[in-house]
CSV table of C-alpha atoms in Angstrom, one decimal:
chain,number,residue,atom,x,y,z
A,202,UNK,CA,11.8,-25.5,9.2
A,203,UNK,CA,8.6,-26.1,11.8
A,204,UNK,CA,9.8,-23.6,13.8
A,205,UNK,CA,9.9,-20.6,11.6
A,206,UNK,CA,7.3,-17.8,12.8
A,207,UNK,CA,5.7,-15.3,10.6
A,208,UNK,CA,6.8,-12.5,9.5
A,209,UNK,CA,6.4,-9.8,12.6
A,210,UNK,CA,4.6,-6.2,12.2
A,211,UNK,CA,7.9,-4.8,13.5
A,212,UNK,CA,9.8,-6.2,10.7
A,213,UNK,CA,7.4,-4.9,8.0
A,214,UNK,CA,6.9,-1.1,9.6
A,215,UNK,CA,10.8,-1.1,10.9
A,216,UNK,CA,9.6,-0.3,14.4
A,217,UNK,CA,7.9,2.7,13.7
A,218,UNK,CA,4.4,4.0,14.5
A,219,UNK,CA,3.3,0.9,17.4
A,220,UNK,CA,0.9,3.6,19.4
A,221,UNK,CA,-2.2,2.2,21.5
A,222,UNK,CA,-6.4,2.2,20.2
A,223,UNK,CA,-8.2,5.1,20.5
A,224,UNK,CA,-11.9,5.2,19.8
A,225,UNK,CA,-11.8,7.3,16.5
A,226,UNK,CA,-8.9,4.6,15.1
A,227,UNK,CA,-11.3,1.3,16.2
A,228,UNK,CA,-14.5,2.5,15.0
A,229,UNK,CA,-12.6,3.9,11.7
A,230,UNK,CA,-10.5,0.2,11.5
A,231,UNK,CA,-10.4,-0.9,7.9
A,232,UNK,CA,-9.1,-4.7,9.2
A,233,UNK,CA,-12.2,-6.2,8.0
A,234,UNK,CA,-12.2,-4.8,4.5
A,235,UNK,CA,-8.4,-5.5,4.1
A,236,UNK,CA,-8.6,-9.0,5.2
A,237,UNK,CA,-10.6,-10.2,2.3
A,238,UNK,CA,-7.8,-9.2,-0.2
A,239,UNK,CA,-5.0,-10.3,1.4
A,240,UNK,CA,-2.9,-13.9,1.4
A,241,UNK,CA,-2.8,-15.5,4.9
A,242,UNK,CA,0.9,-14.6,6.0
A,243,UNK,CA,0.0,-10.9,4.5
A,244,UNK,CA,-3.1,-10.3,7.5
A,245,UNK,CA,-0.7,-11.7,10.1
A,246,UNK,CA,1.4,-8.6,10.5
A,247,UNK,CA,-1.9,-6.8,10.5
A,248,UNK,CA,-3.0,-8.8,13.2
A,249,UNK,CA,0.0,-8.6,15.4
A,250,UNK,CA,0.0,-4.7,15.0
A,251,UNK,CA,-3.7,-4.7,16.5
A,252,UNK,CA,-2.5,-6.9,19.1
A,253,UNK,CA,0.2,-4.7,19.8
A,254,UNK,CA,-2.4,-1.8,20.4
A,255,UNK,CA,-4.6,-3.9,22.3
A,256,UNK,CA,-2.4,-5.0,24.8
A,257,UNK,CA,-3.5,-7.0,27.4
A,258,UNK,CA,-6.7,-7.6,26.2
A,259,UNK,CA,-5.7,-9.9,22.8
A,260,UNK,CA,-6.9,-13.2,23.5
A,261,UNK,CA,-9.7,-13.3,21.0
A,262,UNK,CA,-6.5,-11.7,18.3
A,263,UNK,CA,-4.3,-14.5,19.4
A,264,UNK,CA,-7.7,-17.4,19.1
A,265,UNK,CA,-7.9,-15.2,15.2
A,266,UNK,CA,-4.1,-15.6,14.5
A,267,UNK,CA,-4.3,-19.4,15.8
A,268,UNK,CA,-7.2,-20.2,13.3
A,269,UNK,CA,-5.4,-18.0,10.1
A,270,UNK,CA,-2.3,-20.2,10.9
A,271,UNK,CA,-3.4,-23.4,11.6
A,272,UNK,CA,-3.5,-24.4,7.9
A,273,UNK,CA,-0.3,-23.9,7.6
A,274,UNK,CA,3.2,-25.7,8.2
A,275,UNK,CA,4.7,-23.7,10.7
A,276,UNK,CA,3.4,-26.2,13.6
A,277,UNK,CA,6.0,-25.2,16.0
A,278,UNK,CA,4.1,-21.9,16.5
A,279,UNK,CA,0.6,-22.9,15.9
A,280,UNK,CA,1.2,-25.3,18.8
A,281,UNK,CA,2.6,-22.4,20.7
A,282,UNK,CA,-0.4,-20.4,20.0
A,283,UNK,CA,-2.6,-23.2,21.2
A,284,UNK,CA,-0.6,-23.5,24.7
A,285,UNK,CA,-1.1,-19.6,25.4
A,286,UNK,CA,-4.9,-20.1,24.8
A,287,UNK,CA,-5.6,-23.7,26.6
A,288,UNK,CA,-3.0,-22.2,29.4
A,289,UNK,CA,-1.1,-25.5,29.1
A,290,UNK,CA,2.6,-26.8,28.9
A,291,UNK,CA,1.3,-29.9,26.7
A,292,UNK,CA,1.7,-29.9,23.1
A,293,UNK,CA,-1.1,-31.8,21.5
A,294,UNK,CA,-0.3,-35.4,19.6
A,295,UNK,CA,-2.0,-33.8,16.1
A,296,UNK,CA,1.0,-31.0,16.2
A,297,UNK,CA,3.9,-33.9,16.4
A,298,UNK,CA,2.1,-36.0,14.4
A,299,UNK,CA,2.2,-32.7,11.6
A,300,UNK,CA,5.6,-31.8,12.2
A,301,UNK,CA,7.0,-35.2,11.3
A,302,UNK,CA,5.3,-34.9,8.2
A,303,UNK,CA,6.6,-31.5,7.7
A,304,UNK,CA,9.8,-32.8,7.9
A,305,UNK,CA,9.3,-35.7,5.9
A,306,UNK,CA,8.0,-34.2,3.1
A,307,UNK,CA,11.0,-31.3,3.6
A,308,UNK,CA,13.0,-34.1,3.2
A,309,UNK,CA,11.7,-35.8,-0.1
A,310,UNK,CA,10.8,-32.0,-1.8
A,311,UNK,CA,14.9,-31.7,-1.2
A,312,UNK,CA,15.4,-34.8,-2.7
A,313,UNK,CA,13.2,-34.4,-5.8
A,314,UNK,CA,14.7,-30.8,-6.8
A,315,UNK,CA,18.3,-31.3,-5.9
A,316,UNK,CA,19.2,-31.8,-9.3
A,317,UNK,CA,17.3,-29.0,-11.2
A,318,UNK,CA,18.8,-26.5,-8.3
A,319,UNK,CA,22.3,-27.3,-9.0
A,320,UNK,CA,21.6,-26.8,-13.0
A,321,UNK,CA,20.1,-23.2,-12.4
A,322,UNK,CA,22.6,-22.6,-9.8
A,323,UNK,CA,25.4,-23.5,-12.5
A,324,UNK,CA,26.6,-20.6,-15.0
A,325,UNK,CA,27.6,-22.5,-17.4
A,326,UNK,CA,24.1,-23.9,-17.6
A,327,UNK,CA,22.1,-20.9,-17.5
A,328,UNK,CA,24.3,-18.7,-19.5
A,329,UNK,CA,22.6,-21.4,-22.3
A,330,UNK,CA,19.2,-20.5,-21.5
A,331,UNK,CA,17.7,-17.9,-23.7
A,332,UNK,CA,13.8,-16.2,-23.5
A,333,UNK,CA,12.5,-18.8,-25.2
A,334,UNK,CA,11.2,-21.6,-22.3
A,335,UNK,CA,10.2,-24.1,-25.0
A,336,UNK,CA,13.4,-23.9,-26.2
A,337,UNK,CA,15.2,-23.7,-22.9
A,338,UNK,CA,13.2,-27.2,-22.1
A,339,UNK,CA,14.3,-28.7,-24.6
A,340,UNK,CA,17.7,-27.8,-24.0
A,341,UNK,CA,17.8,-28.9,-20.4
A,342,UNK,CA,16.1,-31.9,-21.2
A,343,UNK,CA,18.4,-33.1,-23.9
A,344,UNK,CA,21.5,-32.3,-22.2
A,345,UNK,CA,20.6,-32.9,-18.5
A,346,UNK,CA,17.7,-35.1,-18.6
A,347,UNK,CA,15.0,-32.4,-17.0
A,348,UNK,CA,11.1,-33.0,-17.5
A,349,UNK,CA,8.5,-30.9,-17.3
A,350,UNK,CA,7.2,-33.2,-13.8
A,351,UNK,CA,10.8,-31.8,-12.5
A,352,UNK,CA,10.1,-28.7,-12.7
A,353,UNK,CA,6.7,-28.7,-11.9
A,354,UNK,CA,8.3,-29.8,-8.5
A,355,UNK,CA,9.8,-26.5,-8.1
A,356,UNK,CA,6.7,-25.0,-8.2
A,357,UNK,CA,5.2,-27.2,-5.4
A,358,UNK,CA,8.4,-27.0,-3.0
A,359,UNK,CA,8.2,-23.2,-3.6
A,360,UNK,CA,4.8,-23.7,-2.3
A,361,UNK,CA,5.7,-25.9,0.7
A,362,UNK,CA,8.2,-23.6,2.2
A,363,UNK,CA,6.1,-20.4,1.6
A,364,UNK,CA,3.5,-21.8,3.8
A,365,UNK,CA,6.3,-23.4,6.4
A,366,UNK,CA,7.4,-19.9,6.3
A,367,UNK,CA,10.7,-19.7,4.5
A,368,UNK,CA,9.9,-17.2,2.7
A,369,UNK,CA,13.1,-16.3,1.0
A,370,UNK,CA,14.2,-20.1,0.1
A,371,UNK,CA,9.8,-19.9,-1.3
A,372,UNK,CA,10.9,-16.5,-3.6
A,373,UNK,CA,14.0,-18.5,-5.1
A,374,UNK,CA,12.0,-21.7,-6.0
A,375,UNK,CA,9.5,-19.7,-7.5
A,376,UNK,CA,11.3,-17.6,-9.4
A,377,UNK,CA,13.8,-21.0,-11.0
A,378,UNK,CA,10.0,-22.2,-11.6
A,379,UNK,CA,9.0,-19.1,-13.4
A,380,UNK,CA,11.8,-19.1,-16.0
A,381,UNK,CA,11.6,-22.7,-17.3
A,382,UNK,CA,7.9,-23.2,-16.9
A,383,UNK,CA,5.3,-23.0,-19.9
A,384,UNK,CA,2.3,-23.5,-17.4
A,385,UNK,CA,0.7,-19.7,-17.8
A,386,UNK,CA,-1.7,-19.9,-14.9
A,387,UNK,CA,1.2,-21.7,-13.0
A,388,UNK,CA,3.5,-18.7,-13.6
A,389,UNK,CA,1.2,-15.9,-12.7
A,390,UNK,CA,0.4,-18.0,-9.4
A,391,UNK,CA,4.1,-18.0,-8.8
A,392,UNK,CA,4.5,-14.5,-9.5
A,393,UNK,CA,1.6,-13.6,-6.8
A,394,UNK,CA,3.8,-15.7,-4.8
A,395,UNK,CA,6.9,-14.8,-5.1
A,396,UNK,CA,5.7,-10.9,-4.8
A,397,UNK,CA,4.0,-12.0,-1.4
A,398,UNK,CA,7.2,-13.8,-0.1
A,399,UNK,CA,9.6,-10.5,-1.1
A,400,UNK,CA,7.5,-8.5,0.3
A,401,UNK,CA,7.1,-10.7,4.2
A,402,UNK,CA,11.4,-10.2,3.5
A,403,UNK,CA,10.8,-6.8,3.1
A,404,UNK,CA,12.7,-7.0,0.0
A,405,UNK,CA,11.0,-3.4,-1.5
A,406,UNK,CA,12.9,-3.2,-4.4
A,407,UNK,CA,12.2,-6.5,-5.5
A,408,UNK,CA,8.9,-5.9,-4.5
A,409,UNK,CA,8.4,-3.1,-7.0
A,410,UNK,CA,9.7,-5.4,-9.7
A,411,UNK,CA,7.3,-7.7,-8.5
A,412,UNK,CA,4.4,-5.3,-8.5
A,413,UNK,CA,5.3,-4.1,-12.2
A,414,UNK,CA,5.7,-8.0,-13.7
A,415,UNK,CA,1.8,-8.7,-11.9
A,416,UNK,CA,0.6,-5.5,-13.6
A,417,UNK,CA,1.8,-6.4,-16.8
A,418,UNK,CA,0.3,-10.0,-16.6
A,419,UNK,CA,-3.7,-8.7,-15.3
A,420,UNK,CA,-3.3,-6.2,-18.7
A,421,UNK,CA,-2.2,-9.1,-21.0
A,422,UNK,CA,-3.0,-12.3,-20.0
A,423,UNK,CA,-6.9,-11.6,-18.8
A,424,UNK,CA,-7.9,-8.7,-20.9
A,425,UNK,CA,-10.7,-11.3,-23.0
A,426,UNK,CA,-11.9,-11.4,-19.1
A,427,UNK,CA,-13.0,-7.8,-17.5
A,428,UNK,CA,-14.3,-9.3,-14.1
A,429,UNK,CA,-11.1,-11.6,-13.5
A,430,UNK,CA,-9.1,-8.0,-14.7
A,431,UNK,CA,-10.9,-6.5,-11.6
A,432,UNK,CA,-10.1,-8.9,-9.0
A,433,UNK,CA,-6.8,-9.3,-9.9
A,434,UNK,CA,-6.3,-5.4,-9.5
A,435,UNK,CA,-8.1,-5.4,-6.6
A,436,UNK,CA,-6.0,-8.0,-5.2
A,437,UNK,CA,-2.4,-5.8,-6.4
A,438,UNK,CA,-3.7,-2.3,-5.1
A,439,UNK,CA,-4.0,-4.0,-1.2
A,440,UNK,CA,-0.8,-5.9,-1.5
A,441,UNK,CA,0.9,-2.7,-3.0
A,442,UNK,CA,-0.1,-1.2,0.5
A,443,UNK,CA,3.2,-2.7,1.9
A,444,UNK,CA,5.6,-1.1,0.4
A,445,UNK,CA,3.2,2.1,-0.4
A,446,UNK,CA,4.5,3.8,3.5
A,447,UNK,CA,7.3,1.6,3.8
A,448,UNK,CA,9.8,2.0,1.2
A,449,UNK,CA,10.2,6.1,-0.2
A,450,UNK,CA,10.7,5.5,-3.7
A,451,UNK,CA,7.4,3.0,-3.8
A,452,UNK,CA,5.3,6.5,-3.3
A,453,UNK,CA,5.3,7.6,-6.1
A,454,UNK,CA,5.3,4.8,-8.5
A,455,UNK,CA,1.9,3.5,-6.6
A,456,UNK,CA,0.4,6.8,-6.6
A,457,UNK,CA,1.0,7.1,-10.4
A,458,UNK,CA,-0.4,3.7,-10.4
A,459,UNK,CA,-3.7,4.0,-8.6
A,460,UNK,CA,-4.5,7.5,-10.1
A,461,UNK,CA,-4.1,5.4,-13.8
A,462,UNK,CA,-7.7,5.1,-15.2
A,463,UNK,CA,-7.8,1.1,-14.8
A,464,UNK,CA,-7.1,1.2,-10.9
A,465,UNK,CA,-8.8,4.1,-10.0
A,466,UNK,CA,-11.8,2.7,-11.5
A,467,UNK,CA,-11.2,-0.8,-9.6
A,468,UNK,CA,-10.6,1.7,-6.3
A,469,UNK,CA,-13.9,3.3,-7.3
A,470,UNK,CA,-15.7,0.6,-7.8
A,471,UNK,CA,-14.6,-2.3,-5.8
A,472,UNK,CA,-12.7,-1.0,-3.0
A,473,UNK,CA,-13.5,2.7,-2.3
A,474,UNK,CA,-11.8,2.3,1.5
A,475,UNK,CA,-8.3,2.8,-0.4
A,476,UNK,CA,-8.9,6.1,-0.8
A,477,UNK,CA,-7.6,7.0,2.7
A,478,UNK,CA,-4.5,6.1,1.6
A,479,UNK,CA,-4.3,7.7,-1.8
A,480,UNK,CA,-5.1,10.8,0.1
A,481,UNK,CA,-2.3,10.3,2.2
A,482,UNK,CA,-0.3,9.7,-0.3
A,483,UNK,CA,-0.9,12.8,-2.1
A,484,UNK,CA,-1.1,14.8,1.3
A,485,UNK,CA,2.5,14.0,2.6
A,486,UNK,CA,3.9,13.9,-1.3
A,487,UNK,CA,3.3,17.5,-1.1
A,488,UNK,CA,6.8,18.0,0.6
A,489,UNK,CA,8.1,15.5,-1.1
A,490,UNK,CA,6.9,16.5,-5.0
A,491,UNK,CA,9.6,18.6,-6.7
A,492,UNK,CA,6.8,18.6,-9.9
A,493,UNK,CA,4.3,21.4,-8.8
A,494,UNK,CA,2.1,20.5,-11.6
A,495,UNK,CA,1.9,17.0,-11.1
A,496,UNK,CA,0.8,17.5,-7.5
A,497,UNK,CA,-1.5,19.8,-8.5
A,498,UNK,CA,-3.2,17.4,-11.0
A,499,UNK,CA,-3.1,14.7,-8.4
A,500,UNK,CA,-4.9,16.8,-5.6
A,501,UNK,CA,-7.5,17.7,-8.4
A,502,UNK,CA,-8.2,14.1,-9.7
A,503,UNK,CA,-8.3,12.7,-5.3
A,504,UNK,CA,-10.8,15.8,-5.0
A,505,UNK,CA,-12.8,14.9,-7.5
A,506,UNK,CA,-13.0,11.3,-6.6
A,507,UNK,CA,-13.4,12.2,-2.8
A,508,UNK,CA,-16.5,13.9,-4.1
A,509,UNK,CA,-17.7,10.9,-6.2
A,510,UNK,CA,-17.3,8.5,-3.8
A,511,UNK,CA,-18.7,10.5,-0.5
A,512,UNK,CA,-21.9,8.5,-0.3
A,513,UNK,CA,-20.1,5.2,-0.8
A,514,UNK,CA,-17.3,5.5,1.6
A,515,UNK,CA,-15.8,8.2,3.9
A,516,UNK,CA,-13.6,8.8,7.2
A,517,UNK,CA,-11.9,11.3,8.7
A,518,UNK,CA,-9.1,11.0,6.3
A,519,UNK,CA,-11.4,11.9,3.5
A,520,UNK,CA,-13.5,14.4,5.1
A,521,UNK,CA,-10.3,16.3,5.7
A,522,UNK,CA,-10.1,16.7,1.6
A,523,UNK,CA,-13.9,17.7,1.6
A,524,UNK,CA,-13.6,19.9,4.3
A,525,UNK,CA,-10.6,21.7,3.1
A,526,UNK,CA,-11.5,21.5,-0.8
A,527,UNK,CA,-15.1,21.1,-1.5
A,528,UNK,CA,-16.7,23.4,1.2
A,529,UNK,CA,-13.8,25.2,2.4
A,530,UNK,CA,-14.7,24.9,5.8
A,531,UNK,CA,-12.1,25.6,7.6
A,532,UNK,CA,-13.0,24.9,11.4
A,533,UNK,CA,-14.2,21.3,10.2
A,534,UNK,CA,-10.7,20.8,8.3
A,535,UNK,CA,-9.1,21.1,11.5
A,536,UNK,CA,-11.1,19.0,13.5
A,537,UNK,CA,-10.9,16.3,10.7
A,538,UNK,CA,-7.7,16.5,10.9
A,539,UNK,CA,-7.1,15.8,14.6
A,540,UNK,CA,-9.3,13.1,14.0
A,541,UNK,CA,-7.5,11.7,10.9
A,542,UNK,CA,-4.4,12.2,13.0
A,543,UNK,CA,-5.8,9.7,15.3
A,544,UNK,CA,-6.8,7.5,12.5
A,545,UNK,CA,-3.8,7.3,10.9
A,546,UNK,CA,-1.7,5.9,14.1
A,547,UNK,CA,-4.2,3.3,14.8
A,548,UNK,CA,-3.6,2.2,10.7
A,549,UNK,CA,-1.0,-0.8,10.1
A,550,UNK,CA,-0.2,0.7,7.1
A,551,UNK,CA,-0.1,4.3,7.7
A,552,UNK,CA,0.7,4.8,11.2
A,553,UNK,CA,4.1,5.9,10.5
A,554,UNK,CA,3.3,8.5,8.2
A,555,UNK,CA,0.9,10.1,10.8
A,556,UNK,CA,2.8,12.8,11.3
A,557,UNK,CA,4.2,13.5,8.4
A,558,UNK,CA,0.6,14.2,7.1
A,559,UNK,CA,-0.6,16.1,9.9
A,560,UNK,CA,2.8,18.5,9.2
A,561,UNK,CA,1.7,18.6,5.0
A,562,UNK,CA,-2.1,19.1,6.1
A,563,UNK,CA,-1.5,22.0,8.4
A,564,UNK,CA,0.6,23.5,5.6
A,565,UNK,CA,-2.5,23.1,3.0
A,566,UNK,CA,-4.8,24.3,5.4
A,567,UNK,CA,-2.4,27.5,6.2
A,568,UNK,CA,-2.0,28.0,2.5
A,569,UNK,CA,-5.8,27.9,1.4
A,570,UNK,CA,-6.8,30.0,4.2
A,571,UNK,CA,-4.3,32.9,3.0
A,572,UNK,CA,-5.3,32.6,-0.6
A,573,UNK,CA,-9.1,33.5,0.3
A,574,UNK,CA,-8.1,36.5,3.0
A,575,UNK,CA,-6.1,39.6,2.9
A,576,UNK,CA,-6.0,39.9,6.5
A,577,UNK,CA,-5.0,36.8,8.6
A,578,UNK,CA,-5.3,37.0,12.3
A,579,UNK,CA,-2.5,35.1,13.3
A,580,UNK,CA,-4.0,34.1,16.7
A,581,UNK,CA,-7.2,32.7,14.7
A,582,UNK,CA,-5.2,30.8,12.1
A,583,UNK,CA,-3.0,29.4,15.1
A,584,UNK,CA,-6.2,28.1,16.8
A,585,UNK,CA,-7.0,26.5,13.5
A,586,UNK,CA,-4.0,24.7,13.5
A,587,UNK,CA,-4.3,23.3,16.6
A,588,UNK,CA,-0.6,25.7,17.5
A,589,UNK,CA,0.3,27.8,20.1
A,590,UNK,CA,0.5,31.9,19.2
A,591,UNK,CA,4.0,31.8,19.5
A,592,UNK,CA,4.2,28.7,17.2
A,593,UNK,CA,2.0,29.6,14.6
A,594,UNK,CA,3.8,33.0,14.5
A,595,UNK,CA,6.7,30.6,13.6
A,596,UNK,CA,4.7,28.9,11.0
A,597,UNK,CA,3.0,31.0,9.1
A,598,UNK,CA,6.7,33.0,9.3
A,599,UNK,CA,7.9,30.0,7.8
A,600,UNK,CA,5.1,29.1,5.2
A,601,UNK,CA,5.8,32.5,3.3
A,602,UNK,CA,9.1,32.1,3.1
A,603,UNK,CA,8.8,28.7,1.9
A,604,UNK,CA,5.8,29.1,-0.7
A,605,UNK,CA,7.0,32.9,-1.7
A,606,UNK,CA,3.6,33.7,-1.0
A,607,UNK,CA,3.6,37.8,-1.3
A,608,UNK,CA,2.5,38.6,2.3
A,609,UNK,CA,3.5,41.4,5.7
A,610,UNK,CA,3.8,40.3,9.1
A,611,UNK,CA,2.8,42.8,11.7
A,612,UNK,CA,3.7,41.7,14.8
A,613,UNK,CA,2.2,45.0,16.6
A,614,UNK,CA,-1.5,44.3,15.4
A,615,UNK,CA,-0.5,40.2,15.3
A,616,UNK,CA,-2.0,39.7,11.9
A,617,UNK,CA,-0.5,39.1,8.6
A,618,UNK,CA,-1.2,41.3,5.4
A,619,UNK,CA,-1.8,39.4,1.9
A,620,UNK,CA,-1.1,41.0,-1.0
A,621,UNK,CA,-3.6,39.4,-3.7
A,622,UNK,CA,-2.6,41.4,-7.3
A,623,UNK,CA,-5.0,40.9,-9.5
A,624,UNK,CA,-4.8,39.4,-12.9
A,625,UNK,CA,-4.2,41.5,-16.1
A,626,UNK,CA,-7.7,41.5,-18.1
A,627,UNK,CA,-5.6,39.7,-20.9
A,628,UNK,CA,-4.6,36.9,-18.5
A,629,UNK,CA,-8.5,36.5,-17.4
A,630,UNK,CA,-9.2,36.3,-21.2
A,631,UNK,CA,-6.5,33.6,-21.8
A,632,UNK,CA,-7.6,31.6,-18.7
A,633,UNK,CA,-11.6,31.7,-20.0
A,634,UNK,CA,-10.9,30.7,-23.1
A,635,UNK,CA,-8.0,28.2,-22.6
A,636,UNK,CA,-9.0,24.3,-24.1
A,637,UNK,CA,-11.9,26.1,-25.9
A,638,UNK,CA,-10.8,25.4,-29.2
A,639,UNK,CA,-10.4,21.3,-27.6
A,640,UNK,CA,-14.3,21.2,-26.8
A,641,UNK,CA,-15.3,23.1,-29.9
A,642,UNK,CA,-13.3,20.6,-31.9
A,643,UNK,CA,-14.7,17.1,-29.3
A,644,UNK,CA,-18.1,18.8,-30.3
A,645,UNK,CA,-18.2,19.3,-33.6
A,646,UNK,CA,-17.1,15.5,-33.7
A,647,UNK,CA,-20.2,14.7,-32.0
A,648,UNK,CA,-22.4,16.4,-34.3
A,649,UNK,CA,-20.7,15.2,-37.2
A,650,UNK,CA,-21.1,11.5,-35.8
């Protein structure tokens, strides 16, 4: 039990995207904003993964993981931790003292719940339990003699092996607590949690579950209290980071999430920084989006934001979207880019989508630049790509095939022809007037108010 160690940065990101600092990545390092938001065992895989970029030089990261852990009851690697920065073989008296009482208290928390675990681990017994907790207590406490201080204890054992690191045997306690208990801000604190221990077992699917039944409590149980609402969201949208890049079918259901008008506003207003990731999301969802619309809407809404929020926060990540979409400047896109590229590898959370969004990015930059020209050198647009002529020949060969964009490739001249038809006069009329009768109607309710 004292010598469990925390959950690793190659465990969470599966081995992918380790790559070393640049100076673009460090000076664009959101570590300081994230760490605010984030439970204790959540910032140590972030804090490994720097490490792991920094190489050699890491003592003042291993001094930072040392203090973040020291509070807690895994003293078998705390102490560790404390030889590799004192240089010694000794283990001080303070760290056996603590792991005695570690395993004491292991030892009475095992004691104390062994009966209530059996009951919920019997059928019989909780094939009797129904959705009703009061009525479940009552149940178990007429028929098996549990009180409320019993399970209670589940609660505080789920607790004590959490911070000892156990983070599955901390998700089952919590979740046996959860179904009997009648404790509101008990439950919701087990929830948080159990959602953090799923997610340090990389459990995604759980995770997702976990992420939904949080959501559902910051809408219910605090909407009498609008600033605890926006901590609470705050708090879910930097957790939800984990599985956001690190499990496929999270994307989605997190994007949908923070484009909702409750978290975009809490991104907006409390955490701005997160928009590097809902604009990766969005960028790299473009190959994976079988909804043309719906991506469409989404790029719209992150443009429109992106523009908002330009004064409060921005990186290369961002400027990329500005670049590409509010001043269609094209040279800058592509030098963004490289730089977000950059960016992106040097991010715990993103770094092994990096190149998946550099691949979606070149593609949006290909297929803006032949909307606005009817002649495309393809040398140009292969410099702007940052491809060789050959390559880009093989691109932007590829991109018309794949977007059935209506276009010629002459390899004599090396250029492409575009082939822009224009619309009918009725379709300009249809698009000019389309959602007018909407604001006509939103109008006259004004006036008539």
């Amino acid at each position: 039990m004292t010598d469990n160690t925390p959950t690793s940065a190659e465990t969470i990101l599966n081995g992918k995207g380790q790559t070393a600092l640049t100076e673009v990545s460090e000076q664009n390092d959101l570590l300081p904003k994230l760490i605010p938001h984030l439970d204790r065992h959540l910032i140590f895989p972030l804090l490994e993964f720097l490490s792991n970029q920094a190489g050699d030089d890491s003592s003042d990261i291993t001094k930072t993981k040392y203090e973040l852990l020291k509070p807690t009851n895994m003293t078998d690697y705390v102490a560790t931790l404390w030889q590799e920065l004192n240089d010694s073989d000794e283990v001080p008296e303070e760290f056996v003292t603590k792991r005695e009482e570690v395993l004491q208290r292991l030892s009475l928390f095992t004691e104390e719940t062994s009966q209530i675990d059996e009951l919920l681990s019997d059928d019989s017994v909780v094939s009797n339990l129904r959705s009703d907790k009061v009525a479940n207590l009552k149940f178990l406490e007429t028929n098996h003699g549990v009180t409320i201080e019993m399970v209670d204890m589940l609660y505080d054992y789920g607790r004590f092996q959490y911070s000892c690191g156990s983070y599955a045997n901390a998700a089952h306690l919590l979740d046996q607590f959860r179904i009997l208990s009648t404790d509101n801000d008990k439950a919701t604190s087990a929830t948080w949690g159990k959602l953090a221990s799923d997610i340090l077992t990389t459990q995604w699917d759980i995770v997702m579950e976990e992420v939904n039944k949080v959501k559902e409590s910051i809408d219910t149980k605090l909407f009498n209290n609008p600033l605890a609402q926006l901590q609470h969201r705050t708090w879910l949208i930097h957790w939800s980071l984990f599985p956001f890049f690190n499990y496929e079918p999270a994307r989605d259901q997190i994007t949908d999430l923070f484009f909702s008008p409750a978290f975009i506003n809490t991104i907006q207003t409390n955490c701005p920084w997160i928009l590097r990731y809902l604009a990766a999301a969005v960028i790299t969802n473009r190959s994976r989006t079988r909804n043309t619309g719906q991506y469409q809407k989404q790029l719209k809404d992150l443009v429109r934001v992106v523009r908002q929020e330009g004064y409060e926060y921005h990186d290369p990540v961002t400027d990329f979207i500005k670049a590409l979409y509010i001043d269609f400047d094209f040279e800058e896109a592509q030098k963004k880019l490289g730089q977000a590229e950059e960016v992106l590898k040097g991010d715990f959370f993103l770094s092994a989508a990096a190149e998946e969004f550099v691949e979606a990015a070149r593609h949006l930059i290909s297929e803006s630049y032949c909307k606005i020209h009817q002649r495309i050198d393809i040398g140009d647009l292969s410099k702007r790509l940052g491809l060789e002529m050959e390559e880009g020949e093989k691109w932007i060969v590829n991109l018309i095939r794949d977007t059935r964009m209506d276009g010629k490739l002459d390899y004599k001249e090396g250029t492409v022809l575009m082939n822009h038809p224009a619309n009918s006069v009725y379709q300009q009329v249809i698009e000019r007037t389309k959602g007018s009768f909407f604001r006509t109607s939103v109008l006259s309710a004004a006036v008539a108010k």
